[in-house]
Short mmCIF file of C-alpha atoms in Angstrom, two decimals:
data_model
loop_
_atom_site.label_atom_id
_atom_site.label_comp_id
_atom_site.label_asym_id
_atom_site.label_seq_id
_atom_site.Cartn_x
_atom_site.Cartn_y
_atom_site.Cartn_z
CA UNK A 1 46.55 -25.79 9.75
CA UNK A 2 42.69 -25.70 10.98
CA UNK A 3 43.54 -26.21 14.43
CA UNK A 4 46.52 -22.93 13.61
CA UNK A 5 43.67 -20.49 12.45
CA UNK A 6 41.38 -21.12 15.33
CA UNK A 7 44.19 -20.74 17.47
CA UNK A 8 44.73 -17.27 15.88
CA UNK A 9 41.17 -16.65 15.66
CA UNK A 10 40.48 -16.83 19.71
CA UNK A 11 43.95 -14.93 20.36
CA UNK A 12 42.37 -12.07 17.83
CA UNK A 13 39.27 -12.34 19.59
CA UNK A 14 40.66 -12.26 23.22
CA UNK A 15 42.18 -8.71 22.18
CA UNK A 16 38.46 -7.61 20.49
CA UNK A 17 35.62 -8.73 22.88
CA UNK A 18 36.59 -5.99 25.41
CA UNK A 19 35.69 -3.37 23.42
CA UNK A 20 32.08 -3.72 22.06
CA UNK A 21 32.59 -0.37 20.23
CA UNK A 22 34.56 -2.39 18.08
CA UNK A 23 32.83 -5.41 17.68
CA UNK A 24 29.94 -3.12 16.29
CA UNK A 25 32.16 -1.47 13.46
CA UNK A 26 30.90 -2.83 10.19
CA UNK A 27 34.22 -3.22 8.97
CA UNK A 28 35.54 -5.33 11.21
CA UNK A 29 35.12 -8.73 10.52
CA UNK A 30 34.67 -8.19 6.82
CA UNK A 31 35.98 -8.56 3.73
CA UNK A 32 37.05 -5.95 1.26
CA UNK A 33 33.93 -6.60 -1.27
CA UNK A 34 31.60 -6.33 1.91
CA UNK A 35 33.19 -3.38 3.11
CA UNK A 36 32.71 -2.10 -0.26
CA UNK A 37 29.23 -3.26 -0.95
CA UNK A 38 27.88 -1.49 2.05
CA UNK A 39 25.97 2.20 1.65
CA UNK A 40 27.06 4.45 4.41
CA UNK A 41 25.30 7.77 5.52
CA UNK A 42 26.49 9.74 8.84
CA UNK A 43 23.72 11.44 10.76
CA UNK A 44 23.91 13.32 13.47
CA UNK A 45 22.78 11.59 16.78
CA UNK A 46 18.95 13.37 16.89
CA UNK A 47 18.38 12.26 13.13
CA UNK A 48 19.82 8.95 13.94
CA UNK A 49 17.49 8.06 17.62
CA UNK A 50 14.71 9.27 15.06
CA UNK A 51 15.22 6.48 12.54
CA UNK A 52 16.91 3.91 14.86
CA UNK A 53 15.08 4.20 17.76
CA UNK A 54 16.20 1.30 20.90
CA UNK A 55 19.79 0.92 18.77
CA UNK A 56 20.78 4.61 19.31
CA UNK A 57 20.45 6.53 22.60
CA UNK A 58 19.20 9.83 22.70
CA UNK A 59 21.03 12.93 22.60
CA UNK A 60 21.56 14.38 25.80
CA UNK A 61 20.68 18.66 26.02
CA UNK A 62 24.68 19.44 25.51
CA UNK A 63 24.91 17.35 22.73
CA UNK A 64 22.05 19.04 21.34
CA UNK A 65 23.62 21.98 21.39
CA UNK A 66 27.25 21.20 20.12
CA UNK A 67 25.89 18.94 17.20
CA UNK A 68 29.17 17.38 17.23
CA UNK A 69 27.81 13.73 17.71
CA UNK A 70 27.43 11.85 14.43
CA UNK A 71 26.54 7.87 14.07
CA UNK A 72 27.48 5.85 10.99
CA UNK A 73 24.34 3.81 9.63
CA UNK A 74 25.37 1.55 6.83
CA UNK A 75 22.64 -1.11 5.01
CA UNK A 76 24.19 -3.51 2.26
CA UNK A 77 23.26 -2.17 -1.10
CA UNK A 78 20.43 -3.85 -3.17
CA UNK A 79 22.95 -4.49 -5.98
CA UNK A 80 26.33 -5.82 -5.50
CA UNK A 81 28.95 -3.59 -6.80
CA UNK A 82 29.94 -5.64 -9.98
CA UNK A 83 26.73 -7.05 -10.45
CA UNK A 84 25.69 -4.30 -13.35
CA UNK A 85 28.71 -3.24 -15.86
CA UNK A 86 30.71 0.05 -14.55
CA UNK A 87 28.84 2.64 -16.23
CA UNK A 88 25.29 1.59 -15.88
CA UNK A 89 26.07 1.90 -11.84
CA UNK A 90 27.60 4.79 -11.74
CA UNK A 91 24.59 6.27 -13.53
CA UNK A 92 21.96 4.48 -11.98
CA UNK A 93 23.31 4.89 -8.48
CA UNK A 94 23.09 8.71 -9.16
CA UNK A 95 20.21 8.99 -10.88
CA UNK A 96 17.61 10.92 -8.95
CA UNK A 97 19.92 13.67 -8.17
CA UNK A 98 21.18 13.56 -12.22
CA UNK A 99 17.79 13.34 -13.42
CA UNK A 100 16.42 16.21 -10.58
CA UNK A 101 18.86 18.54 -11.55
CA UNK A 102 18.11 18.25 -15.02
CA UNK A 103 14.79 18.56 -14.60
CA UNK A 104 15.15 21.81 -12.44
CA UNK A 105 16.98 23.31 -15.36
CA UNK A 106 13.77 22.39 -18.06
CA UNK A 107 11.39 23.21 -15.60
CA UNK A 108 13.06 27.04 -15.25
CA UNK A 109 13.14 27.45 -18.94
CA UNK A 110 9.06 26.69 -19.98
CA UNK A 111 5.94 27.82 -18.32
CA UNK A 112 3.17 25.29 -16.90
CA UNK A 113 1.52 25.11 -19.94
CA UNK A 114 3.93 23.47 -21.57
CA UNK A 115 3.28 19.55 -22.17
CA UNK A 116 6.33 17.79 -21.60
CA UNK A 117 7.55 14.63 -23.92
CA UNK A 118 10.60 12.44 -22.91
CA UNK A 119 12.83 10.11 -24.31
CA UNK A 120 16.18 8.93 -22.86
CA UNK A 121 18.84 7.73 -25.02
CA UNK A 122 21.33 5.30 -23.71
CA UNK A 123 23.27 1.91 -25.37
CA UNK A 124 21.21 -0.37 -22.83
CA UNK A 125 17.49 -0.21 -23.51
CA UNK A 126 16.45 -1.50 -20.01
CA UNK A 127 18.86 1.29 -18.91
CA UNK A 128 17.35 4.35 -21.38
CA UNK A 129 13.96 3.42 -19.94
CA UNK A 130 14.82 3.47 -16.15
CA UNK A 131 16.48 7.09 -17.09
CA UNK A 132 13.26 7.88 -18.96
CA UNK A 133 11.08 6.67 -16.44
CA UNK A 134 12.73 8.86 -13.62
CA UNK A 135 12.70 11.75 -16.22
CA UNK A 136 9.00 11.84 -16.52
CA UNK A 137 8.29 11.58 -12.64
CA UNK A 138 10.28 14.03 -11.71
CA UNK A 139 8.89 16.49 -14.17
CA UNK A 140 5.58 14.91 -13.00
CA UNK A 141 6.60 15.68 -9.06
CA UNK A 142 7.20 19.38 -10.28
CA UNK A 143 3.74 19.63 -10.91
CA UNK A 144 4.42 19.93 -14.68
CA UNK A 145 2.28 17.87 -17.32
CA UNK A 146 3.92 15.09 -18.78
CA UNK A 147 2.73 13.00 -21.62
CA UNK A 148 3.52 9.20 -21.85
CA UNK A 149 3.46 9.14 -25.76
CA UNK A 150 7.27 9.64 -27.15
CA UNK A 151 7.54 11.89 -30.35
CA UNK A 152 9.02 9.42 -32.84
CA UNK A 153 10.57 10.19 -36.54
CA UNK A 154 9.15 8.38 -39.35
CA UNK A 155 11.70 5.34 -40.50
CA UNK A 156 13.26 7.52 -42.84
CA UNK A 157 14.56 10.24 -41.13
CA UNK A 158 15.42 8.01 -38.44
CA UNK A 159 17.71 6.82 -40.95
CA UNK A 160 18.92 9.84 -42.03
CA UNK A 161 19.64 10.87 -38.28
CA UNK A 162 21.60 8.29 -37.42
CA UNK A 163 24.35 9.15 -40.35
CA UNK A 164 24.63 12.56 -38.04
CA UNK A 165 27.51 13.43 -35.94
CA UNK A 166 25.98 14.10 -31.77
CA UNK A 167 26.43 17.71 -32.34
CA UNK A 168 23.92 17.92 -34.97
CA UNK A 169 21.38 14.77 -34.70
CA UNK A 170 19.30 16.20 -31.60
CA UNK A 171 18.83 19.81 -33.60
CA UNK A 172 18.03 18.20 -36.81
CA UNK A 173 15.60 15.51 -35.26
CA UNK A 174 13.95 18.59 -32.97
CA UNK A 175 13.64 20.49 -36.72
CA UNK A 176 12.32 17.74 -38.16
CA UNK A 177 9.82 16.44 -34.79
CA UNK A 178 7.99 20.15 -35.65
CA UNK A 179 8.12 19.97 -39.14
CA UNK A 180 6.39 16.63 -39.75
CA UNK A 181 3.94 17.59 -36.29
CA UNK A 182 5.07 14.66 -34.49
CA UNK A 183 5.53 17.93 -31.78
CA UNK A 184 3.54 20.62 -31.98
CA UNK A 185 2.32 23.81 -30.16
CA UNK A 186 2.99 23.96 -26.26
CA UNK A 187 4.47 20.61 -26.41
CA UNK A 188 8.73 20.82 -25.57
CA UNK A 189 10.42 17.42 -25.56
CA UNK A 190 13.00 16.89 -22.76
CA UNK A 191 15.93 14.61 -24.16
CA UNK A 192 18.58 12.73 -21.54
CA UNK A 193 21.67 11.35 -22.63
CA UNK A 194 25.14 10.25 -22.99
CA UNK A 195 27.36 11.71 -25.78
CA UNK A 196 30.78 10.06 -24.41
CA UNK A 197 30.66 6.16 -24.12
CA UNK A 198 33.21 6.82 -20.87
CA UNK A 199 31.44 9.43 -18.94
CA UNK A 200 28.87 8.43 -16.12
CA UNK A 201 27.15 11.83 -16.25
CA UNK A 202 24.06 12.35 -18.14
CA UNK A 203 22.91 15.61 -20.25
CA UNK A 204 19.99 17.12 -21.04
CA UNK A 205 18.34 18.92 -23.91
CA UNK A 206 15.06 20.96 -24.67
CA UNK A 207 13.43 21.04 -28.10
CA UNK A 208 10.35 23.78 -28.28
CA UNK A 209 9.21 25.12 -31.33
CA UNK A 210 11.97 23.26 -33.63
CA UNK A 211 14.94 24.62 -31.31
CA UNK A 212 17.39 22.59 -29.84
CA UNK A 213 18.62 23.94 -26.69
CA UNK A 214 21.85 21.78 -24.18
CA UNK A 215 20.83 22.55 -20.83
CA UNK A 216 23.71 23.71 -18.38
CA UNK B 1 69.89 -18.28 44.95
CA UNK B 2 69.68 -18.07 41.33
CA UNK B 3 66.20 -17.00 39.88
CA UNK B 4 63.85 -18.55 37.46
CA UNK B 5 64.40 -17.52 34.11
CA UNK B 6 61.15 -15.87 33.97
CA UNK B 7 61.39 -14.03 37.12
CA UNK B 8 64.68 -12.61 36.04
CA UNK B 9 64.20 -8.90 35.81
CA UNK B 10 66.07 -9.12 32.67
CA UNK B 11 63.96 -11.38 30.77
CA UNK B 12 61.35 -9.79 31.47
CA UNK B 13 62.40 -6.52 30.56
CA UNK B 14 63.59 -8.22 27.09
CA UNK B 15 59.75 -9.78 26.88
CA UNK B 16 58.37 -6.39 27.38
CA UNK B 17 60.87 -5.00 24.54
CA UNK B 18 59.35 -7.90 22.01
CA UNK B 19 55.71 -6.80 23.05
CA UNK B 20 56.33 -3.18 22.34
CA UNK B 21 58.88 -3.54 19.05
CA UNK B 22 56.22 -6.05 17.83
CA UNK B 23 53.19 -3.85 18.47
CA UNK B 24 51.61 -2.42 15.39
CA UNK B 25 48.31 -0.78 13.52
CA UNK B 26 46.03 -2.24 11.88
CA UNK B 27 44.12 -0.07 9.76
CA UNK B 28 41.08 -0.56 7.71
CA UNK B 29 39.47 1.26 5.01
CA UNK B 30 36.09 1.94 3.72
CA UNK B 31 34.67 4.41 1.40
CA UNK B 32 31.08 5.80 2.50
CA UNK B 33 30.39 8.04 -0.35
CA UNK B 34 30.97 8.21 -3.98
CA UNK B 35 34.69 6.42 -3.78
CA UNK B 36 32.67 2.78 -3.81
CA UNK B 37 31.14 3.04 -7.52
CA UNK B 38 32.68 1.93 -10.46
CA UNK B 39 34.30 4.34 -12.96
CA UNK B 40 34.04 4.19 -16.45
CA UNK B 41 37.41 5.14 -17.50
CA UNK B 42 40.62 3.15 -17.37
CA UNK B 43 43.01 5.03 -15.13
CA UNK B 44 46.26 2.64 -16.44
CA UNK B 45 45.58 4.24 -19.68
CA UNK B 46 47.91 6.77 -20.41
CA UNK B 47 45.91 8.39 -23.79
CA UNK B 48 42.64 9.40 -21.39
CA UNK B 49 44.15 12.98 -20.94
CA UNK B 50 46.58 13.48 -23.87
CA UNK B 51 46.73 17.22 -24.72
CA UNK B 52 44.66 18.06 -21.41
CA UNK B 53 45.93 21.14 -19.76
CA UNK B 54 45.01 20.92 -16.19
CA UNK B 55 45.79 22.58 -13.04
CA UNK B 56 45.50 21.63 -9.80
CA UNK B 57 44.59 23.87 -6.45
CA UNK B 58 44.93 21.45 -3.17
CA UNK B 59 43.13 23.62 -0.27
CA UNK B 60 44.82 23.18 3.09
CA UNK B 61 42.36 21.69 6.05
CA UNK B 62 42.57 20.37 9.08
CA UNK B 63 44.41 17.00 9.30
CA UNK B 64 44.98 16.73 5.64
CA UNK B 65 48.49 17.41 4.14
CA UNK B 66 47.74 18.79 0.98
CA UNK B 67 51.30 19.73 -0.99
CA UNK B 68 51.17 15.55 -0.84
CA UNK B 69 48.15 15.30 -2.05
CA UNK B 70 48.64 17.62 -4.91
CA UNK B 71 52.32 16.07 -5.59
CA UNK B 72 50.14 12.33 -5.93
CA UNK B 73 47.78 13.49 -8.05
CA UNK B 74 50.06 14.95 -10.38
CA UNK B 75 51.83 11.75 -10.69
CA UNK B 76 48.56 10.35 -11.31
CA UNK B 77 47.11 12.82 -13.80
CA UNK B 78 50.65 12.51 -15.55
CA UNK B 79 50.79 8.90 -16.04
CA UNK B 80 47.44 9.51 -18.10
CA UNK B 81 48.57 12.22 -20.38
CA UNK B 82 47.76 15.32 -18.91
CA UNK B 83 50.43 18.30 -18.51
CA UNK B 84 49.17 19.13 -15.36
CA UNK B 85 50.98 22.60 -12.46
CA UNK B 86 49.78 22.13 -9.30
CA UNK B 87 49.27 25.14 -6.63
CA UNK B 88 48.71 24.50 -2.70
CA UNK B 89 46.24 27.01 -1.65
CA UNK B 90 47.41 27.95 2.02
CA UNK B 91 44.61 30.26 2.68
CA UNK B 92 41.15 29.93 2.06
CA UNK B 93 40.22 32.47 -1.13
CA UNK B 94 43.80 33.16 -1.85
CA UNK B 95 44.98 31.81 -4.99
CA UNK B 96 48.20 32.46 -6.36
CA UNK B 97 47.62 31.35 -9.92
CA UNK B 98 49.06 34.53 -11.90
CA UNK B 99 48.20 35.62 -15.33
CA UNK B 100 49.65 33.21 -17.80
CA UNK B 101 50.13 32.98 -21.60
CA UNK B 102 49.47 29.28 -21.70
CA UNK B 103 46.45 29.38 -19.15
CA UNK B 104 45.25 26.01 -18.22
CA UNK B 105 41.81 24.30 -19.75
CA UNK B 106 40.72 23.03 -16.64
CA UNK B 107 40.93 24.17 -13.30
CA UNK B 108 40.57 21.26 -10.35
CA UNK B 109 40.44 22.74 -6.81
CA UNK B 110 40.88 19.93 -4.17
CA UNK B 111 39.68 20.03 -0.54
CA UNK B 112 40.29 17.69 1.77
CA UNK B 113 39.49 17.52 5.31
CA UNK B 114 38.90 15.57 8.45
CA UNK B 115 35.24 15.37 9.28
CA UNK B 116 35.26 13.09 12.50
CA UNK B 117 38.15 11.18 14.67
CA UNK B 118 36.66 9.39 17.66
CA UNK B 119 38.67 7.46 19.98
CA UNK B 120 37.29 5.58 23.45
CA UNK B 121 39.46 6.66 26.18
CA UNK B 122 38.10 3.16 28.16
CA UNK B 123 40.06 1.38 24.54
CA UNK B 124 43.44 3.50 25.36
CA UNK B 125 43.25 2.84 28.92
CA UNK B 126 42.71 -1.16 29.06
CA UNK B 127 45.36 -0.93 25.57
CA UNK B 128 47.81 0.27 28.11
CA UNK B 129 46.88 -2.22 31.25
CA UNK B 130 47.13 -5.10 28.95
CA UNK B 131 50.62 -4.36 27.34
CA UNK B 132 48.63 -3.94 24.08
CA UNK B 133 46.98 -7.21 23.89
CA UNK B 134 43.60 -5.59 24.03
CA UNK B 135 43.81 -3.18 20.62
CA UNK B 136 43.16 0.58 21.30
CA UNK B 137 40.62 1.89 18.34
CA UNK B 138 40.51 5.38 16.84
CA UNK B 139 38.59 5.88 13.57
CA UNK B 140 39.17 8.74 11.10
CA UNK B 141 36.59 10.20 8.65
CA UNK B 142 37.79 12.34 5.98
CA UNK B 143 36.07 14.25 2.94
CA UNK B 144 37.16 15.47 -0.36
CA UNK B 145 35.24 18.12 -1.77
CA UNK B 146 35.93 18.71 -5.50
CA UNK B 147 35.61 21.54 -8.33
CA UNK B 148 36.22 21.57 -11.84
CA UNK B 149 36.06 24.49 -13.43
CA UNK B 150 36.80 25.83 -17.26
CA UNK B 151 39.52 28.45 -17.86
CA UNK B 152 36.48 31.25 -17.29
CA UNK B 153 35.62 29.99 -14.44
CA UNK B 154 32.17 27.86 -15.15
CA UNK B 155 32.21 24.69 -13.27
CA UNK B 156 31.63 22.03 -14.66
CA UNK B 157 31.52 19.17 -12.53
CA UNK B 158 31.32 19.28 -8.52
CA UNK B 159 31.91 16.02 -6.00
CA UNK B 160 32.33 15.01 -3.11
CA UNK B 161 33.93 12.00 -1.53
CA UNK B 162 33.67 10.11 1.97
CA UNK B 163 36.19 7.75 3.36
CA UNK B 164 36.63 6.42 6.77
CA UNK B 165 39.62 4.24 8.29
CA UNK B 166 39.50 2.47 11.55
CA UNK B 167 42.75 2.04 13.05
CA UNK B 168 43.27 -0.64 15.44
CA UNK B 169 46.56 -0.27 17.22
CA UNK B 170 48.10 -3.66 19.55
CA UNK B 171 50.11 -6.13 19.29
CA UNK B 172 47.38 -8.79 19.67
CA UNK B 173 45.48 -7.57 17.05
CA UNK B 174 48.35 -6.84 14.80
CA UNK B 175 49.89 -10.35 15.44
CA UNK B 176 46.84 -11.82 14.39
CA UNK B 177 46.02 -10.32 10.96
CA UNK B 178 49.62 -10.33 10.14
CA UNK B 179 49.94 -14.12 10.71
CA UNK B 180 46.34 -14.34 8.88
CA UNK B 181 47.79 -12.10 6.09
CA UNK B 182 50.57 -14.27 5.84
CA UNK B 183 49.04 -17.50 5.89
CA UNK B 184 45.78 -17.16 4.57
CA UNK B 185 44.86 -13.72 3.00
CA UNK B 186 44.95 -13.27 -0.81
CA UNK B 187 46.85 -9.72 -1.17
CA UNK B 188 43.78 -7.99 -2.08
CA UNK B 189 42.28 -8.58 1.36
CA UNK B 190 45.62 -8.07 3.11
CA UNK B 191 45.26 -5.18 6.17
CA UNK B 192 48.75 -5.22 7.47
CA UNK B 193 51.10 -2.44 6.11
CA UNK B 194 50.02 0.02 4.02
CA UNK B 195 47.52 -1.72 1.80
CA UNK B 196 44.95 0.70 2.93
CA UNK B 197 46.76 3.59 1.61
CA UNK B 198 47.15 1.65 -1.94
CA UNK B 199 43.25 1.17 -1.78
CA UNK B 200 42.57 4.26 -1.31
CA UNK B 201 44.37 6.14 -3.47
CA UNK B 202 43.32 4.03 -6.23
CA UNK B 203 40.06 4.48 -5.51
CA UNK B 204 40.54 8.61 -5.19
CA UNK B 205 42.85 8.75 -7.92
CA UNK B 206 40.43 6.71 -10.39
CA UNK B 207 37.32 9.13 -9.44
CA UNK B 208 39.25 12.15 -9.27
CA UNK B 209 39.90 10.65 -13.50
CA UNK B 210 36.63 10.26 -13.51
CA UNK B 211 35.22 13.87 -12.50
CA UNK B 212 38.15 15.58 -14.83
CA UNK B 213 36.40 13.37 -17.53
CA UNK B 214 33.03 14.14 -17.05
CA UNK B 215 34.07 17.60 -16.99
CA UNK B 216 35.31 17.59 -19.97
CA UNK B 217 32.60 16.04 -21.75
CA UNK B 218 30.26 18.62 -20.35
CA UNK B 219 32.74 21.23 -21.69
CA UNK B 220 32.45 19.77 -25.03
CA UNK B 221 28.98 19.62 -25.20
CA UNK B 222 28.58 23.43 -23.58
CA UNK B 223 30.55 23.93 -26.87
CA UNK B 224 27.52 22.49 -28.92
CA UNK B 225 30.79 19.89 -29.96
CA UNK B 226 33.06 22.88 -31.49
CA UNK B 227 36.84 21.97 -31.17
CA UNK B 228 38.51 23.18 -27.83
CA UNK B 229 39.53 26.82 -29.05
CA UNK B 230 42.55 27.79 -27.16
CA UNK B 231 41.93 29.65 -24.07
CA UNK B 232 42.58 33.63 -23.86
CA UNK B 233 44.84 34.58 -21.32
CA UNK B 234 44.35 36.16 -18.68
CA UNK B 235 43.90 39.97 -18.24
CA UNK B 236 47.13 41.37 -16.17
CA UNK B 237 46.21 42.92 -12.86
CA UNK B 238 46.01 46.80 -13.17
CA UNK B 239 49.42 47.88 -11.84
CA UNK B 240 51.04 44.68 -12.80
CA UNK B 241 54.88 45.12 -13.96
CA UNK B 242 55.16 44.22 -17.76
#
């Protein structure tokens, strides 16, 4: 049986060695899961001699000018693909351009004097604080002022929240965060979130002056 | 004088036959972007999209049949509870969706294209000289760009996806991963036939699920969480016969 697979190996190989082309493809050669666990961008050639430099040529003057050269890159991802339950990577593998977007939306809806709070609330804890985390520096990389403290409800309406259905809990605890001055003045309070425990998209909501606003 | 057997024009002509009839593809695939992460939702499921009215536009593109596409994911959406019409959009802008009493919730408007084919004429050249043995190698990139929109119109979820398959065409190279398919392969792995086509549409199908989910969440919470109030038709189209 060994001595049947090399066989097959060096016929397969006779066919491949001709073609370096194909040698280089990152899929041949590989399994499914390392096909899979590989993070693929196409650039076009310029962009590519820029970051590669010595592994791709550059662009001659007519390809330049017709753009219609492109090279694959692909690194193997930091995480493997199963390594972090389904949701938590689909979130966390899209969270700067979640988080930015959401962010862009706040920004457009307060002034700079504003003093932004943030909480993200998630069923993981590491996971809420990652999405928190990103939250605040983006905000921060906006050039907006960001406070580390998070506004939190004494125990008892805490308590009292958390009998409340999703459509009312963030209006009722954004009431309450400017009724008992845990929020006050110019501060606004920037909430991220799941409300679905099978979507992998995250939403966003502003409380200012005891309003509770979804953003888009 | 009687010739050796493997001189005779014949047999050779018979050995050339085998070569050819036995030549085949080989094609691998791998998703670039989006199509590799997990999904959250269980696409055998068929409660996911009870009551969901959806329809679906499939944009024609370049290299891309798309009245297949829309006929798959119908199946798909189907199997999961959705009553779902599908539309192929032949034209770019040109929808025919007319005004409708029953007007869906959820509009999904599909395009798929090619974005790159490369082949090495040097590959197709020394596939020829060799009777196949050295494998000629084209690879195909392909995009999905997708929209979800409410019955006014507000989208609410956009994505796109990135695939690419390499297709390796000879009879070397398709002898040897069918014999390694065969003998030592699990099926998962398999790259003979049309197991690439089976990956991939699971994979599209599942995030396609996925986006029409998300979508509907958002829609939900756009809603501040008020039930789904049935949509208003359509205005007719000034002029339009009653």
């Amino acid at each position: 049986m060994r001595g049947l697979r090399a066989l097959v190996g060096l016929l397969g190989l006779s066919g491949c060695v001709l073609d370096p082309r194909f040698l280089a493809d990152p899929v041949v050669f590989s399994n499914r899961a390392e096909r899979r666990s590989l993070d693929c961008t196409r650039l076009s050639q310029l962009e590519a001699f820029e970051r590669y430099p010595g592994q791709v040529p550059a662009p001659q003057a007519r390809t330049l000018a017709s753009e219609d050269t492109t090279v694959l890159t692909c690194a193997p991802r930091y995480f493997g693909i199963d390594e972090r339950p389904a949701r938590d990577e689909a979130i966390l593998s899209t969270l700067r351009e979640q988080v930015g977007a959401l962010a862009d939306q706040a920004r457009a809806l307060h002034g700079r004097e504003a003093v932004w709070h943030v909480d993200a609330f998630y069923p993981s804890l590491p996971v809420a604080q990652k999405i928190a985390v990103a939250a605040r520096t983006t905000l921060a990389e906006r050039g907006l002022t960001v406070s580390n403290r998070v506004p939190t409800l004494a125990a008892g309406d805490v308590a009292v929240l958390a009998t409340l259905p999703p459509a009312e809990v963030y209006a009722a605890a954004c009431r309450r965060s400017f009724e008992t001055r845990v929020l006050e003045g110019n501060d606004v309070f920037l909430g991220v979130m799941i409300v679905d425990a099978r979507e992998t998209i995250l939403h966003g909501g502003v409380c200012s002056e005891g309003a509770w606003r979804w953003l888009p | 004088m009687a010739l050796a057997l493997h001189q005779r024009p014949d047999v050779r002509a018979g050995w050339l036959v085998v070569a050819l009839i036995s030549t085949g593809c080989v094609t691998v695939y791998q998703p670039l972007v989006g199509l590799q992460r997990p999904i959250a939702i269980d696409p055998s499921w068929s409660n996911t999209f009870a009551g969901t009215k959806l329809h679906l536009r499939c944009h024609q593109a370049d290299g891309v049949e798309a009245d297949v596409l829309c006929r798959n994911l119908r199946t798909a959406f189907s199997k999961q509870g959705a009553a779902v019409t599908t539309e192929v959009v032949r034209q770019p802008g040109r929808s025919a969706m007319a005004p409708n009493a029953d007007p869906p919730q959820y509009v999904m408007d599909i395009t798929s294209r090619r974005v790159g084919q490369s082949a090495s004429a040097l590959s197709a050249v020394l596939c020829i000289i060799t009777f196949t043995i050295v494998p000629q190698v084209e690879e195909y990139s392909f995009a999905q760009d997708v929209t979800v929109r409410d019955a006014q119109g507000f989208i609410l979820a956009q994505q796109t996806f990135h695939e690419r398959f390499v297709e390796s065409f000879g009879v070397g190279v398709w002898a040897v991963n069918g014999l390694l398919d065969l003998l030592v392969r699990p099926k998962e792995e398999q790259v003979t036939g049309d197991r690439f086509k089976e990956e991939f549409s699971k994979d599209l199908h599942g995030h396609l699920g996925q986006v029409l989910y998300n979508a509907s969440v958002r829609a939900r919470v756009m809603r501040s969480f008020e039930p789904d109030a049935p949509a208003k038709p359509a205005e007719k189209p000034k002029g339009a016969a009653p």
